[in-house]
Short mmCIF file of C-alpha atoms in Angstrom, two decimals:
data_model
loop_
_atom_site.label_atom_id
_atom_site.label_comp_id
_atom_site.label_asym_id
_atom_site.label_seq_id
_atom_site.Cartn_x
_atom_site.Cartn_y
_atom_site.Cartn_z
CA MET A 810 18.39 1.62 -11.14
CA GLU A 811 14.59 1.45 -11.08
CA SER A 812 12.88 4.73 -11.94
CA GLU A 813 10.78 6.52 -9.38
CA PRO A 814 7.08 6.22 -10.26
CA SER A 815 4.90 9.25 -10.92
CA LEU A 816 2.55 10.30 -8.14
CA ASP A 817 -1.23 10.27 -8.11
CA PRO A 818 -2.36 13.78 -7.21
CA GLY A 819 -5.83 12.44 -6.43
CA LEU A 820 -4.74 10.22 -3.53
CA ARG A 821 -6.20 11.38 -0.22
CA ALA A 822 -2.99 10.87 1.74
CA ASP A 823 -4.45 12.82 4.66
CA ALA A 824 -7.54 10.60 4.93
CA ARG A 825 -7.90 8.22 7.86
CA PRO A 826 -8.09 5.35 7.57
CA LEU A 827 -5.57 5.61 4.76
CA VAL A 828 -6.30 3.24 1.87
CA LEU A 829 -3.38 2.16 -0.34
CA PRO A 830 -3.63 0.23 -3.63
CA LEU A 831 -2.54 -3.15 -2.25
CA ASP A 832 -5.14 -3.00 0.52
CA ALA A 833 -7.74 -4.16 -2.02
CA TYR A 834 -5.94 -7.54 -2.10
CA ASP A 835 -5.51 -8.03 1.65
CA LEU A 836 -7.70 -8.75 4.67
CA SER A 837 -9.32 -5.57 5.91
CA PRO A 838 -9.40 -4.93 9.67
CA GLN A 839 -13.10 -5.84 9.60
CA ASP A 840 -12.36 -9.09 7.75
CA GLN A 841 -9.64 -9.91 10.25
CA ALA A 842 -12.14 -9.42 13.07
CA VAL A 843 -14.64 -11.78 11.41
CA VAL A 844 -12.01 -14.50 10.93
CA ALA A 845 -10.76 -14.07 14.49
CA ARG A 846 -14.29 -14.36 15.92
CA ALA A 847 -14.93 -17.47 13.84
CA ARG A 848 -11.72 -19.14 14.98
CA THR A 849 -12.54 -18.28 18.58
CA GLU A 850 -15.96 -19.87 18.16
CA LEU A 851 -14.45 -23.03 16.64
CA PHE A 852 -11.99 -23.17 19.54
CA ARG A 853 -14.81 -22.74 22.05
CA ARG A 854 -16.83 -25.57 20.47
CA CYS A 855 -13.82 -27.89 20.48
CA MET A 856 -13.02 -27.17 24.13
CA ALA A 857 -16.65 -27.84 25.09
CA ARG A 858 -16.24 -31.42 23.80
CA PHE A 859 -13.66 -31.96 26.55
CA GLY A 860 -15.78 -30.35 29.23
CA PHE A 861 -14.09 -26.94 29.31
CA THR A 862 -15.79 -23.57 29.10
CA VAL A 863 -13.74 -20.90 27.37
CA PRO A 864 -13.94 -17.56 29.17
CA VAL A 865 -15.72 -15.02 27.00
CA ARG A 866 -13.87 -11.77 26.44
CA ASP A 867 -14.84 -8.69 24.54
CA ALA A 868 -13.40 -8.51 21.06
CA ALA A 869 -10.05 -6.79 20.81
CA PRO A 870 -10.29 -3.25 19.46
CA THR A 871 -10.03 -3.14 15.68
CA ILE A 872 -6.82 -1.45 14.58
CA PRO A 873 -7.54 1.00 11.75
CA LEU A 874 -6.17 0.23 8.31
CA ASN A 875 -2.51 1.28 7.94
CA HIS A 876 -2.41 2.58 11.51
CA GLU A 877 1.08 3.96 12.22
CA ARG A 878 2.38 2.60 8.92
CA TYR A 879 4.47 5.73 8.78
CA LEU A 880 5.39 5.43 12.45
CA LEU A 881 4.09 7.71 15.17
CA GLU A 882 1.47 10.21 13.97
CA ASP A 883 -0.81 10.94 16.92
CA GLU A 884 0.37 13.58 19.38
CA GLN A 885 -1.82 12.29 22.19
CA ALA A 886 -0.30 8.82 21.82
CA ALA A 887 3.16 10.39 21.81
CA GLN A 888 2.40 12.24 25.04
CA THR A 889 1.07 9.06 26.66
CA ARG A 890 3.46 6.31 25.57
CA GLY A 891 6.22 7.85 23.48
CA TYR A 892 7.46 5.19 21.08
CA HIS A 893 6.32 2.30 23.26
CA PRO A 894 3.54 0.08 21.89
CA PRO A 895 0.07 0.46 23.38
CA PRO A 896 -0.73 -1.84 26.33
CA GLU A 897 -2.40 -5.18 25.71
CA PRO A 898 -6.17 -4.59 25.84
CA PHE A 899 -6.87 -7.56 28.14
CA GLY A 900 -3.80 -7.61 30.36
CA PRO A 901 -1.90 -10.85 31.11
CA PRO A 902 -3.50 -14.19 30.10
CA ILE A 903 -5.66 -16.03 32.62
CA THR A 904 -3.91 -19.01 34.25
CA GLN A 905 -5.72 -22.25 33.44
CA SER A 906 -5.54 -25.83 34.68
CA ALA A 907 -3.17 -28.36 33.14
CA GLY A 908 -6.13 -30.20 31.60
CA TYR A 909 -7.44 -27.04 29.98
CA THR A 910 -4.02 -26.21 28.59
CA ALA A 911 -3.53 -29.74 27.25
CA ALA A 912 -6.85 -29.63 25.42
CA ALA A 913 -6.10 -26.16 24.11
CA ASP A 914 -2.65 -26.81 22.64
CA GLY A 915 -2.58 -30.62 22.34
CA ARG A 916 0.43 -31.12 24.61
CA GLY A 917 0.14 -33.57 27.50
CA ARG A 918 -2.57 -36.14 28.21
CA ALA A 919 -4.42 -34.38 31.03
CA ALA A 920 -7.28 -33.55 28.72
CA GLY A 921 -7.83 -37.18 27.84
CA ASP A 922 -7.69 -39.06 24.56
CA GLY A 923 -9.14 -37.69 21.35
CA VAL A 924 -7.50 -34.27 21.49
CA PRO A 925 -6.90 -33.21 17.88
CA PRO A 926 -3.38 -32.52 16.58
CA GLY A 927 -2.33 -29.13 17.85
CA GLY A 928 -5.19 -29.18 20.33
CA CYS A 929 -8.31 -27.12 19.93
CA GLU A 930 -6.18 -24.19 18.81
CA GLY A 931 -4.94 -26.31 15.92
CA GLU A 932 -8.47 -27.47 15.09
CA ALA A 933 -9.75 -23.89 15.03
CA LEU A 934 -6.96 -22.79 12.72
CA ALA A 935 -7.43 -25.80 10.44
CA GLY A 936 -11.15 -25.14 10.29
CA LEU A 937 -10.50 -21.84 8.55
CA ALA A 938 -7.24 -22.53 6.76
CA PRO A 939 -6.56 -21.51 3.17
CA SER A 940 -4.80 -23.93 0.84
CA GLU A 941 -1.04 -23.80 0.37
CA GLU A 942 -1.54 -22.08 -2.99
CA ALA A 943 -3.78 -19.54 -1.33
CA ARG A 944 -1.30 -18.95 1.49
CA THR A 945 1.39 -18.34 -1.12
CA ALA A 946 -0.78 -15.74 -2.81
CA MET A 947 -1.54 -14.03 0.49
CA ARG A 948 2.14 -14.01 1.46
CA ARG A 949 2.83 -12.33 -1.88
CA VAL A 950 0.60 -9.44 -0.86
CA THR A 951 2.43 -9.11 2.46
CA ASP A 952 5.80 -9.22 0.70
CA LEU A 953 4.76 -6.58 -1.82
CA LYS A 954 3.56 -4.30 0.97
CA GLY A 955 6.88 -4.67 2.72
CA LEU A 956 8.76 -3.99 -0.52
CA SER A 957 6.75 -0.86 -1.31
CA TRP A 958 7.47 0.51 2.17
CA GLU A 959 11.22 -0.04 1.73
CA GLN A 960 11.13 1.45 -1.77
CA SER A 961 9.35 4.52 -0.47
CA VAL A 962 11.97 5.05 2.23
CA ARG A 963 14.69 5.13 -0.45
CA ASP A 964 12.74 7.44 -2.79
CA SER A 965 14.29 10.89 -3.31
CA ARG A 966 10.99 12.67 -2.59
CA VAL A 967 10.62 10.96 0.77
CA ALA A 968 14.30 11.57 1.49
CA ALA A 969 13.72 15.28 0.90
CA ALA A 970 10.79 15.25 3.32
CA PHE A 971 12.94 13.43 5.87
CA ALA A 972 15.62 16.11 5.51
CA GLU A 973 13.06 18.82 6.29
CA TRP A 974 11.82 16.81 9.25
CA SER A 975 15.40 16.35 10.49
CA SER A 976 15.98 20.12 10.34
CA CYS A 977 12.76 20.69 12.28
CA MET A 978 13.86 18.19 14.93
CA ALA A 979 17.34 19.75 15.15
CA ALA A 980 15.79 23.14 15.83
CA LEU A 981 14.08 21.51 18.84
CA GLY A 982 17.32 19.97 20.07
CA HIS A 983 16.97 16.43 18.68
CA THR A 984 19.47 14.97 16.20
CA TYR A 985 18.01 12.26 13.98
CA PRO A 986 18.38 11.77 10.20
CA ASN A 987 14.86 10.41 9.72
CA PRO A 988 11.78 9.30 11.69
CA ARG A 989 12.83 5.65 11.72
CA ALA A 990 16.02 6.58 13.59
CA ALA A 991 14.00 8.31 16.29
CA ASN A 992 11.48 5.47 16.48
CA ASN A 993 14.27 2.88 16.85
CA ASP A 994 16.50 4.83 19.25
CA ALA A 995 18.05 2.23 21.59
CA ALA A 996 17.82 4.72 24.46
CA PHE A 997 14.05 4.27 24.43
CA ARG A 998 14.11 0.50 25.02
CA THR A 999 13.02 0.89 28.60
CA ASP A 1000 10.20 -0.70 30.56
CA ALA A 1001 8.27 2.57 30.50
CA PRO A 1002 8.67 5.72 28.43
CA THR A 1003 11.11 8.24 29.88
CA PRO A 1004 10.51 12.02 29.93
CA ARG A 1005 13.09 12.44 27.17
CA GLU A 1006 11.36 9.83 25.03
CA ILE A 1007 8.05 11.62 25.44
CA THR A 1008 9.65 14.93 24.49
CA VAL A 1009 11.28 13.47 21.38
CA ALA A 1010 8.09 11.65 20.35
CA VAL A 1011 5.94 14.77 20.64
CA SER A 1012 8.52 16.77 18.67
CA ASP A 1013 8.58 13.98 16.08
CA VAL A 1014 4.82 14.16 15.54
CA ARG A 1015 4.80 17.95 15.38
CA CYS A 1016 7.67 18.01 12.89
CA LYS A 1017 5.97 15.35 10.75
CA ARG A 1018 2.89 17.55 10.66
CA GLN A 1019 4.87 20.72 9.92
CA THR A 1020 6.86 19.15 7.06
CA HIS A 1021 4.00 16.98 5.67
CA VAL A 1022 6.12 13.85 6.00
CA VAL A 1023 3.24 11.39 6.28
CA GLN A 1024 1.38 12.79 3.27
CA VAL A 1025 4.51 12.72 1.10
CA TRP A 1026 5.49 9.24 2.31
CA ALA A 1027 2.02 7.79 1.74
CA THR A 1028 1.68 9.35 -1.72
CA VAL A 1029 5.05 7.97 -2.77
CA GLU A 1030 4.36 4.49 -1.39
CA ALA A 1031 1.01 4.44 -3.15
CA ALA A 1032 2.84 5.00 -6.43
CA TYR A 1033 5.07 1.99 -5.81
CA GLN A 1034 2.05 -0.09 -4.87
CA ARG A 1035 0.23 0.87 -8.07
CA ARG A 1036 3.27 -0.34 -9.99
CA ALA A 1037 3.25 -3.60 -8.00
CA VAL A 1038 -0.44 -4.15 -8.76
CA SER A 1039 0.19 -3.66 -12.46
CA GLU A 1040 3.11 -6.10 -12.47
CA ASN A 1041 1.50 -8.81 -10.29
CA ARG A 1042 -2.16 -8.69 -11.27
CA ALA A 1043 -2.75 -12.44 -11.60
CA GLU A 1044 -1.23 -13.34 -8.21
CA LEU A 1045 -3.05 -10.49 -6.53
CA ASP A 1046 -6.39 -11.50 -8.02
CA GLU A 1047 -5.81 -15.00 -6.64
CA ALA A 1048 -5.08 -13.54 -3.21
CA ARG A 1049 -8.26 -11.48 -3.30
CA ASN A 1050 -10.35 -14.52 -4.27
CA THR A 1051 -8.75 -16.50 -1.44
CA ILE A 1052 -9.56 -13.82 1.09
CA ALA A 1053 -13.16 -13.61 -0.10
CA ALA A 1054 -13.54 -17.39 0.34
CA LEU A 1055 -11.93 -17.28 3.80
CA VAL A 1056 -14.21 -14.50 5.01
CA SER A 1057 -17.25 -16.22 3.52
CA ALA A 1058 -16.37 -19.42 5.40
CA ALA A 1059 -15.90 -17.44 8.60
CA ARG A 1060 -19.34 -15.91 8.25
CA THR A 1061 -20.88 -19.37 8.23
CA VAL A 1062 -19.46 -19.82 11.74
CA VAL A 1063 -20.33 -16.43 13.22
CA PRO A 1064 -23.04 -14.00 12.14
CA ALA A 1065 -22.04 -10.73 10.55
CA LYS A 1066 -21.90 -7.66 12.82
#
């Protein structure tokens, strides 16, 4: 059985946004926004060639780094939506003509000849696409982040924090072994949050705060991520170089903000 790594007492687990070791090898929220804006611009230029004007929308709100990585943390969000995801910022998509849709996704002939494979969406993605080797390196970062999360859940120190949280919840009338069980309760798979869901979610956040679950969980996961960085340095350096090149290419399409 793999040993549990030692913790870094200097980690600011209460800081927001929370920065974990593997984040240095992944796209930051700001980088993601740059790449998304660049792909939107490439899509807009492609659609213009076929006589279509792409409606301009405000940029989607940037989600902070590691937001809700340790499930629900914000009491106001719990009071508003329980465990339900936040609403889409722009509402339902705008209905477009068949010709617009054909040019956008490359299906059908209504847009005329010359539509690139995959439509303008495909052209925009291809215009800022990393190589297969680069994609492999980037997937490695994603996989390592998923692994560190699962390792942290099984760690004895997190399990102890979960036990304290469970006792706190039981005192409030809610029986769950850990926060994931509350978050994934099938009773909350409703179209809108129910009063009971709101009550449980608020209790969840308060008990997390009282028992320092998020701080313990983040500190433990950071230890597993430091181990992963040490064991996968070459692949991670390749991923970081790939991301830097991708963001640099995106900035040639759209100016920095």
